[in-house]
Each structure stands twice: as structure tokens, then as C-alpha cells.
Short mmCIF file of C-alpha atoms in Angstrom, two decimals:
data_model
loop_
_atom_site.label_atom_id
_atom_site.label_comp_id
_atom_site.label_asym_id
_atom_site.label_seq_id
_atom_site.Cartn_x
_atom_site.Cartn_y
_atom_site.Cartn_z
CA MET A 1 91.15 -10.20 -40.40
CA LYS A 2 94.06 -7.72 -40.34
CA PRO A 3 93.07 -3.99 -40.18
CA LEU A 4 93.60 -2.04 -43.56
CA LEU A 5 95.82 0.41 -41.96
CA THR A 6 99.26 1.40 -43.36
CA ARG A 7 102.29 0.89 -41.30
CA ARG A 8 102.77 4.64 -41.47
CA ALA A 9 99.20 5.16 -40.07
CA VAL A 10 99.78 2.96 -36.96
CA ARG A 11 103.06 4.67 -36.32
CA PHE A 12 101.16 7.95 -36.33
CA LEU A 13 98.54 6.52 -33.81
CA LEU A 14 101.31 5.21 -31.59
CA HIS A 15 102.99 8.56 -31.54
CA LEU A 16 99.87 10.36 -30.59
CA ALA A 17 99.03 7.86 -27.94
CA GLU A 18 101.86 9.24 -25.95
CA ARG A 19 100.22 12.68 -25.67
CA GLU A 20 97.91 13.41 -22.90
CA PRO A 21 95.28 14.21 -23.98
CA PRO A 22 96.12 12.63 -27.45
CA VAL A 23 94.72 15.49 -29.51
CA VAL A 24 95.74 16.44 -32.98
CA ALA A 25 94.73 19.49 -35.15
CA HIS A 26 92.49 18.89 -38.21
CA ARG A 27 94.96 20.30 -40.56
CA ILE A 28 97.65 17.98 -39.33
CA LEU A 29 95.50 14.99 -39.59
CA THR A 30 93.97 15.81 -42.99
CA GLN A 31 96.78 17.42 -44.65
CA GLU A 32 100.14 16.12 -43.28
CA ALA A 33 98.76 12.60 -42.67
CA ARG A 34 97.15 12.82 -46.18
CA ASP A 35 95.00 9.76 -47.14
CA ASP A 36 95.97 8.12 -43.84
CA GLY A 37 94.22 10.93 -41.82
CA ARG A 38 90.92 10.45 -43.80
CA ASP A 39 90.96 6.73 -43.49
CA LEU A 40 91.52 6.99 -39.68
CA ILE A 41 88.56 9.42 -39.37
CA SER A 42 86.29 7.25 -41.18
CA GLY A 43 87.54 4.23 -39.33
CA LYS A 44 86.48 5.89 -36.06
CA LEU A 45 89.80 5.99 -34.80
CA PHE A 46 89.22 9.64 -34.04
CA LEU A 47 86.51 11.54 -32.23
CA PRO A 48 85.84 15.27 -32.68
CA GLY A 49 87.78 17.14 -30.15
CA LYS A 50 87.33 20.71 -28.52
CA PRO A 51 87.89 23.54 -30.84
CA LEU A 52 91.07 25.49 -30.39
CA ASN A 53 90.68 29.04 -28.85
CA SER A 54 93.78 30.49 -30.44
CA ILE A 55 95.35 30.24 -33.96
CA HIS A 56 99.09 30.34 -35.11
CA ILE A 57 99.79 33.33 -37.31
CA GLU A 58 102.89 34.31 -39.40
CA LEU A 59 104.62 37.56 -39.17
CA VAL A 60 107.41 39.11 -41.04
CA ASP A 61 109.97 38.12 -38.37
CA GLY A 62 108.48 34.75 -37.26
CA TRP A 63 105.33 33.29 -35.91
CA THR A 64 103.13 34.01 -32.94
CA SER A 65 99.56 32.98 -31.66
CA ALA A 66 96.38 35.04 -31.38
CA SER A 67 93.19 34.37 -29.38
CA VAL A 68 90.19 33.66 -31.40
CA ASP A 69 86.79 35.37 -30.52
CA ARG A 70 83.28 34.41 -31.67
CA ASP A 71 80.80 37.23 -32.24
CA GLU A 72 77.62 36.40 -30.06
CA ASP A 73 75.29 37.67 -32.72
CA THR A 74 76.63 36.40 -36.03
CA GLY A 75 78.85 33.43 -34.68
CA GLN A 76 81.60 34.81 -36.81
CA LEU A 77 85.26 33.81 -35.56
CA THR A 78 87.80 36.46 -35.68
CA TYR A 79 91.38 37.18 -34.47
CA PHE A 80 93.71 40.08 -34.27
CA HIS A 81 96.78 40.04 -36.61
CA PRO A 82 99.39 42.56 -35.45
CA GLU A 83 100.28 43.39 -39.04
CA ALA A 84 96.85 43.14 -40.80
CA GLY A 85 94.37 43.93 -38.15
CA PHE A 86 91.24 41.97 -37.50
CA LEU A 87 90.76 38.88 -39.65
CA ASP A 88 88.26 36.12 -40.04
CA ALA A 89 89.29 32.76 -38.74
CA ASP A 90 88.70 29.54 -40.70
CA PRO A 91 86.67 27.19 -38.59
CA ASP A 92 88.65 24.18 -39.96
CA GLU A 93 91.86 25.78 -38.63
CA LEU A 94 90.38 25.38 -35.11
CA ARG A 95 88.97 21.98 -35.35
CA THR A 96 90.78 19.14 -33.51
CA TRP A 97 90.35 15.44 -33.24
CA LEU A 98 90.80 13.11 -30.15
CA LEU A 99 92.42 9.70 -30.54
CA ASN A 100 89.90 6.95 -29.68
CA ILE A 101 92.19 4.89 -27.48
CA ASP A 102 89.65 2.04 -27.26
CA ALA A 103 89.81 1.73 -31.09
CA LEU A 104 93.56 1.86 -31.14
CA ILE A 105 93.56 -1.11 -28.69
CA ASN A 106 91.07 -2.97 -30.92
CA VAL A 107 93.52 -2.39 -33.86
CA LEU A 108 96.40 -3.68 -31.75
CA GLY A 109 94.41 -6.71 -30.76
CA THR A 110 93.68 -7.57 -34.42
CA LEU A 111 97.36 -7.28 -35.20
CA LEU A 112 98.04 -9.68 -32.46
CA GLY A 113 95.77 -12.18 -34.29
CA MET A 114 92.89 -12.04 -31.68
CA PRO A 115 89.33 -12.51 -32.81
CA ALA A 116 86.91 -9.78 -33.74
CA SER A 117 84.99 -10.48 -30.49
CA PHE A 118 87.90 -9.95 -28.22
CA LYS A 119 87.93 -6.92 -25.83
CA ALA A 120 91.04 -6.02 -24.02
CA LYS A 121 90.68 -5.64 -20.24
CA PRO A 122 91.62 -2.23 -18.72
CA LEU A 123 93.97 -2.60 -15.75
CA VAL A 124 94.89 0.95 -15.20
CA PRO A 125 92.37 3.30 -16.77
CA GLY A 126 93.65 4.88 -19.99
CA VAL A 127 97.10 3.47 -19.30
CA LEU A 128 97.41 -0.20 -19.14
CA TRP A 129 95.40 -3.23 -20.85
CA ASP A 130 95.39 -6.90 -20.69
CA MET A 131 95.59 -8.05 -24.45
CA GLY A 132 94.87 -11.72 -23.53
CA THR A 133 97.15 -14.63 -24.63
CA PRO A 134 97.58 -14.39 -28.49
CA ARG A 135 99.51 -17.25 -30.38
CA LEU A 136 102.90 -15.98 -31.03
CA GLY A 137 104.27 -18.01 -33.88
CA ARG A 138 104.33 -21.54 -32.46
CA ARG A 139 104.17 -20.18 -28.85
CA THR A 140 100.93 -20.10 -26.93
CA GLY A 141 99.87 -19.15 -23.44
CA ILE A 142 102.04 -15.92 -23.12
CA PRO A 143 100.20 -13.06 -21.59
CA VAL A 144 100.45 -9.74 -23.46
CA LEU A 145 99.80 -6.32 -22.05
CA PHE A 146 99.72 -2.87 -23.50
CA GLY A 147 100.71 0.33 -21.99
CA ARG A 148 101.08 3.92 -22.95
CA ARG A 149 103.04 6.95 -21.54
CA LEU A 150 105.52 4.72 -19.78
CA ASP A 151 108.12 7.59 -19.74
CA VAL A 152 105.97 9.40 -17.26
CA ALA A 153 106.93 8.80 -13.70
CA GLU A 154 103.40 8.92 -12.31
CA VAL A 155 102.16 6.47 -14.96
CA ARG A 156 105.04 4.05 -14.31
CA ALA A 157 104.14 4.14 -10.52
CA ALA A 158 100.54 3.32 -11.23
CA VAL A 159 101.53 0.53 -13.53
CA ARG A 160 103.99 -1.05 -11.11
CA GLU A 161 101.40 -0.98 -8.44
CA GLU A 162 99.00 -2.85 -10.60
CA LEU A 163 101.55 -5.45 -11.85
CA THR A 164 102.67 -6.17 -8.41
CA LEU A 165 99.30 -7.84 -8.01
CA ARG A 166 100.24 -10.27 -10.85
CA LEU A 167 103.41 -11.64 -9.13
CA GLY A 168 103.35 -15.39 -9.10
CA ASN A 169 101.62 -15.37 -12.59
CA LYS A 170 103.41 -16.26 -15.76
CA PRO A 171 105.54 -13.22 -16.78
CA ALA A 172 103.89 -11.11 -19.48
CA LEU A 173 105.16 -9.23 -22.61
CA LEU A 174 104.54 -5.61 -22.16
CA LEU A 175 103.88 -3.89 -25.48
CA THR A 176 103.99 -0.04 -25.43
CA SER A 177 103.60 3.00 -27.60
CA THR A 178 106.57 4.68 -25.88
CA CYS A 179 109.60 4.54 -28.04
CA LEU A 180 112.38 5.90 -25.78
CA LEU A 181 112.62 3.63 -22.72
CA PRO A 182 115.44 3.34 -20.23
CA HIS A 183 117.16 0.12 -21.13
CA ASP A 184 116.91 -1.04 -17.44
CA LEU A 185 113.38 -0.35 -16.91
CA MET A 186 111.54 -3.28 -15.24
CA PHE A 187 108.13 -4.07 -13.89
CA PRO A 188 106.81 -6.86 -11.67
CA ALA A 189 105.70 -9.86 -13.44
CA VAL A 190 106.79 -8.63 -16.92
CA ALA A 191 109.42 -10.58 -18.82
CA CYS A 192 110.06 -8.13 -21.57
CA ILE A 193 108.92 -4.51 -22.41
CA ILE A 194 108.73 -4.10 -26.24
CA SER A 195 107.96 -0.77 -28.13
CA VAL A 196 105.19 -1.64 -30.78
CA ALA A 197 107.05 0.46 -33.38
CA THR A 198 109.96 -2.06 -33.26
CA ILE A 199 107.73 -5.06 -34.17
CA LEU A 200 105.80 -3.55 -37.18
CA SER A 201 106.81 -5.73 -40.20
CA GLU A 202 108.87 -3.73 -42.68
CA SER A 203 107.88 -6.22 -45.57
CA ALA A 204 104.54 -4.71 -46.43
CA ASP A 205 103.06 -1.18 -46.40
CA VAL A 206 99.88 -2.73 -44.69
CA ALA A 207 100.48 -2.80 -40.91
CA GLU A 208 101.36 -6.18 -39.70
CA PHE A 209 103.33 -7.45 -36.63
CA ASP A 210 106.45 -9.43 -37.08
CA VAL A 211 104.97 -12.39 -34.83
CA ASP A 212 108.29 -14.40 -35.26
CA ARG A 213 110.27 -11.63 -33.50
CA LEU A 214 107.54 -11.34 -30.83
CA SER A 215 108.04 -14.93 -30.26
CA ARG A 216 111.81 -14.69 -29.93
CA LEU A 217 111.46 -11.71 -27.56
CA ALA A 218 109.18 -13.81 -25.37
CA ASP A 219 112.08 -16.42 -24.92
CA ARG A 220 114.32 -13.76 -23.41
CA PRO A 221 115.50 -14.97 -19.98
CA THR A 222 113.91 -13.32 -17.00
CA THR A 223 116.62 -13.96 -14.45
CA ALA A 224 117.59 -10.37 -13.94
CA LEU A 225 113.99 -9.25 -13.36
CA ALA A 226 113.13 -12.10 -10.96
CA HIS A 227 116.51 -11.38 -9.04
CA ALA A 228 115.62 -7.65 -8.71
CA GLU A 229 112.14 -8.42 -7.51
CA ALA A 230 113.57 -10.92 -4.96
CA LEU A 231 115.84 -8.23 -3.61
CA ALA A 232 113.53 -5.35 -2.86
CA GLN A 233 109.99 -3.87 -3.48
CA CYS A 234 108.56 -0.60 -2.54
CA SER A 235 104.85 0.75 -2.98
CA PRO A 236 104.49 3.49 -5.43
CA ASP A 237 103.91 6.08 -2.61
CA GLY A 238 106.81 4.83 -0.52
CA ALA A 239 104.66 3.85 2.47
CA TRP A 240 105.94 0.29 2.28
CA LEU A 241 109.31 -1.17 1.77
CA ARG A 242 110.44 -4.82 1.67
CA ILE A 243 114.26 -5.73 1.46
CA HIS A 244 114.66 -9.57 1.32
CA ASP A 245 112.38 -10.77 4.20
CA ARG A 246 112.27 -7.58 6.21
CA GLU A 247 109.39 -5.09 5.79
CA TYR A 248 109.14 -1.47 6.82
CA THR A 249 106.38 1.06 6.88
CA PHE A 250 106.71 4.93 6.58
CA ARG A 251 104.48 8.00 7.02
CA GLY A 252 104.61 11.66 6.22
CA LYS A 253 107.54 13.08 4.10
CA LYS A 254 109.54 9.88 4.95
CA LYS A 255 107.54 8.07 2.12
CA ARG A 256 108.70 10.51 -0.45
CA LEU A 257 112.20 10.02 0.87
CA ILE A 258 112.09 6.24 0.73
CA ARG A 259 110.68 6.22 -2.81
CA LEU A 260 113.42 8.43 -4.03
CA LEU A 261 115.98 6.12 -2.66
CA TYR A 262 114.30 3.05 -4.08
CA GLU A 263 113.98 4.54 -7.60
CA ALA A 264 117.60 5.41 -7.57
CA TRP A 265 118.47 1.90 -6.58
CA GLU A 266 116.27 0.62 -9.21
CA ARG A 267 118.20 2.72 -11.90
CA GLY A 268 121.33 1.36 -10.65
CA GLU A 269 122.64 4.69 -9.31
CA SER A 270 125.12 3.85 -6.56
CA TRP A 271 125.02 7.15 -4.33
CA MET A 272 122.89 10.33 -4.09
CA SER A 273 123.72 13.67 -2.49
CA GLU A 274 122.42 13.47 1.11
CA ILE A 275 121.62 17.24 1.14
CA SER A 276 119.90 16.98 -2.41
CA LEU A 277 117.91 13.93 -1.33
CA LEU A 278 116.53 15.71 1.77
CA ALA A 279 115.66 18.78 -0.06
CA GLU A 280 113.74 17.00 -2.82
CA ALA A 281 111.77 15.24 0.00
CA GLU A 282 111.12 18.67 1.53
CA TYR A 283 113.25 18.29 4.61
CA ASP A 284 115.15 21.30 6.15
CA SER A 285 117.62 18.99 7.79
CA LYS A 286 121.04 18.24 6.08
CA ARG A 287 121.38 14.75 7.74
CA ILE A 288 119.48 11.63 7.31
CA GLU A 289 119.93 10.69 10.88
CA ASP A 290 118.01 13.75 12.02
CA VAL A 291 114.93 12.66 9.93
CA PHE A 292 114.93 9.16 11.57
CA LYS A 293 115.34 10.03 15.23
CA ASP A 294 113.21 7.87 17.38
CA SER A 295 113.28 7.27 21.19
CA ARG A 296 111.63 4.12 21.10
CA PRO A 297 113.68 1.09 22.03
CA GLY A 298 115.24 -0.53 18.87
CA LYS A 299 113.87 2.11 16.49
CA GLY A 300 116.52 4.72 16.62
CA ARG A 301 118.98 3.00 14.48
CA GLU A 302 116.53 0.68 12.39
CA TRP A 303 116.92 2.89 9.43
CA ARG A 304 120.64 1.88 9.08
CA GLU A 305 119.11 -1.51 7.96
CA TYR A 306 118.03 0.02 4.81
CA ILE A 307 119.92 3.25 4.30
CA GLU A 308 123.76 3.59 4.05
CA VAL A 309 125.30 7.04 4.47
CA HIS A 310 129.02 7.77 3.61
CA ASP A 311 130.84 11.12 3.21
CA GLY A 312 127.76 13.17 2.42
CA LYS A 313 126.40 10.54 0.11
CA VAL A 314 123.45 8.16 0.68
CA ARG A 315 121.96 5.13 -0.90
CA MET A 316 119.38 2.29 -0.28
CA LYS A 317 121.02 -0.61 1.40
CA VAL A 318 120.09 -3.68 -0.54
CA PRO A 319 122.64 -6.58 0.35
CA GLN A 320 123.09 -9.18 -2.40
CA GLN A 321 122.06 -12.66 -1.48
CA ASP A 322 124.27 -15.68 -2.05
#
């Protein structure tokens, strides 16, 4: 059975899911979201949050914020208004609601047509879930994942590390609450990344997924992704790098430097400033070759196998294979 939530309500939930923590003020939820807000609270999609300790107040020339104090004897809440003195604070103005992420995941599972008994499997706590293999139109057996906050570098690193473990499995569709994604963003073992907002059906006010569109997206070729994975991989902390069939390991600040080079290669950036790269990796040196000095036989020039330097610019060296 489909959840009786409006398309607008689901969009609101997806927007809030991108916050950390996903908290909203009571006034916004019940007034600006109107009936949707009350329905979401009664449907247990929100849990009581921690009260605010400050309040926004309007002045003649704009807005400011003021701390709220509680009288230990009476429990009365007050704040100081620069133009009106001490005033009582409305407790409802301080109430907040915390998005119940598990309940949102259940809603998405229902929209995917999964049975009521289905429980999504957390893969990265609070960030990535396995949504099973729902039927997508006439298509079956396609793994579907859901991720949030994919515009955050640390989140992407954790997701990439987890999904590396799925290499060799059937490529999955990755649904996300994140709306603005780099067009070239890719993850291991993922065929397509889809913002949930783009597959909400526009033909009804009640929230529904356009399953036919999902099915068509599932047919997208994965050649580019497979090719990128075949060329190079790097651990999220930069401690391990593979280029074709050669593997390298790194310690200390070199890990940060390697990760920066790898991420630039992933984004398709051809060259980086050598000085800027070293500074971001917290090196005082202005030359890559100083960082990789090594007196051991065969180690002194090994770095040139995976790093290329030219005229003050540097990039990861990933030769194309025939």
C-alpha cells in the first residue's frame, strides 16, 4: 500500500534529510508546511528534538537573535529584546522536530513497492541503505540503494569505501536525497545515481514513483563506470592506490597528497598546481620530488610511475589501456 503522503511532503522530507542533524523548527513544520506538517508528525516521521536556546527577534532595522533563559524557580522562559527589554518566550517558538530517518527509509521502500515487512539494511550508518531488489516495471533483480548527503566529501569517501566491497556484484541504482550532484560523480558497483526528487510522479498529488522512468534509467550503459574502475582505485584515506595491475601503499601525509591527486583525476581535472597541492597536504616543500625522496634501491623514482610533473603542475599518471 502506498503511503498517503503528498508529493510536496516527500520533497520536504528529502530536503530535510540533507541536513545534519535533520532538525526543523516547530513553527516551520506546522505553519509553513501546513497540513503536511501535522500529517508528518502524526505519522511518526518526526521525533521531538532538543529545544532551541535562542530566538530570532525583529528590530526596526532588521533581525537579530537573543539567548533564552529559564527561571529556575518558575520555569518561565525569557529573552532580552534590545528595543523592548525583557520579554516572555513562547515555548512553541523553541520546539524542534528531528526527522526520523528510519521512517523516511520505510516510506521510500513503500514507494518502491516493497512489502510492509521489508526492512532496509544499513550499509553506512545514517548515510547508506540497501533497499533490496524491487520490481521496476518489467525489470527485476536490480539492486537499489539509498544514500543521503552525497555532496559532503567525507560522506562520499565512506560510501565509496563500502561500495568497493560490492565490486563483482550486479551494479546497483543509487537513489539519493541530494539534488545537486556533479554530473561525473561515480561510485564502485553503481550503474546510475538518481535524485529521488526527479522520479516523483507529477501526475498525482499523492507521492508516487515514476517506476517506468526508474526502469529506463536502469538500462543506462555502465561502460564509462566500469572503465574508470578498471583504470585506478584509491582507498578513502589514500593509504592504498591501484593503477591498472600495480598497487602502492602510503603512510603519513603522503596519504592526503595521494587522495587529493586521485580525487582530481576522478573529477577529470588534468593538472593541479604543485605548490598548492603540497600546501593542502601540509608539506613545507615546494617540490613533489622532495616529498618522495627515498634512498632504498628502486624506490627513489617509483613515484614517477603514478605522478607526473610538468612546469609547476602535477597530476596523477593513469595511462589509458588499449
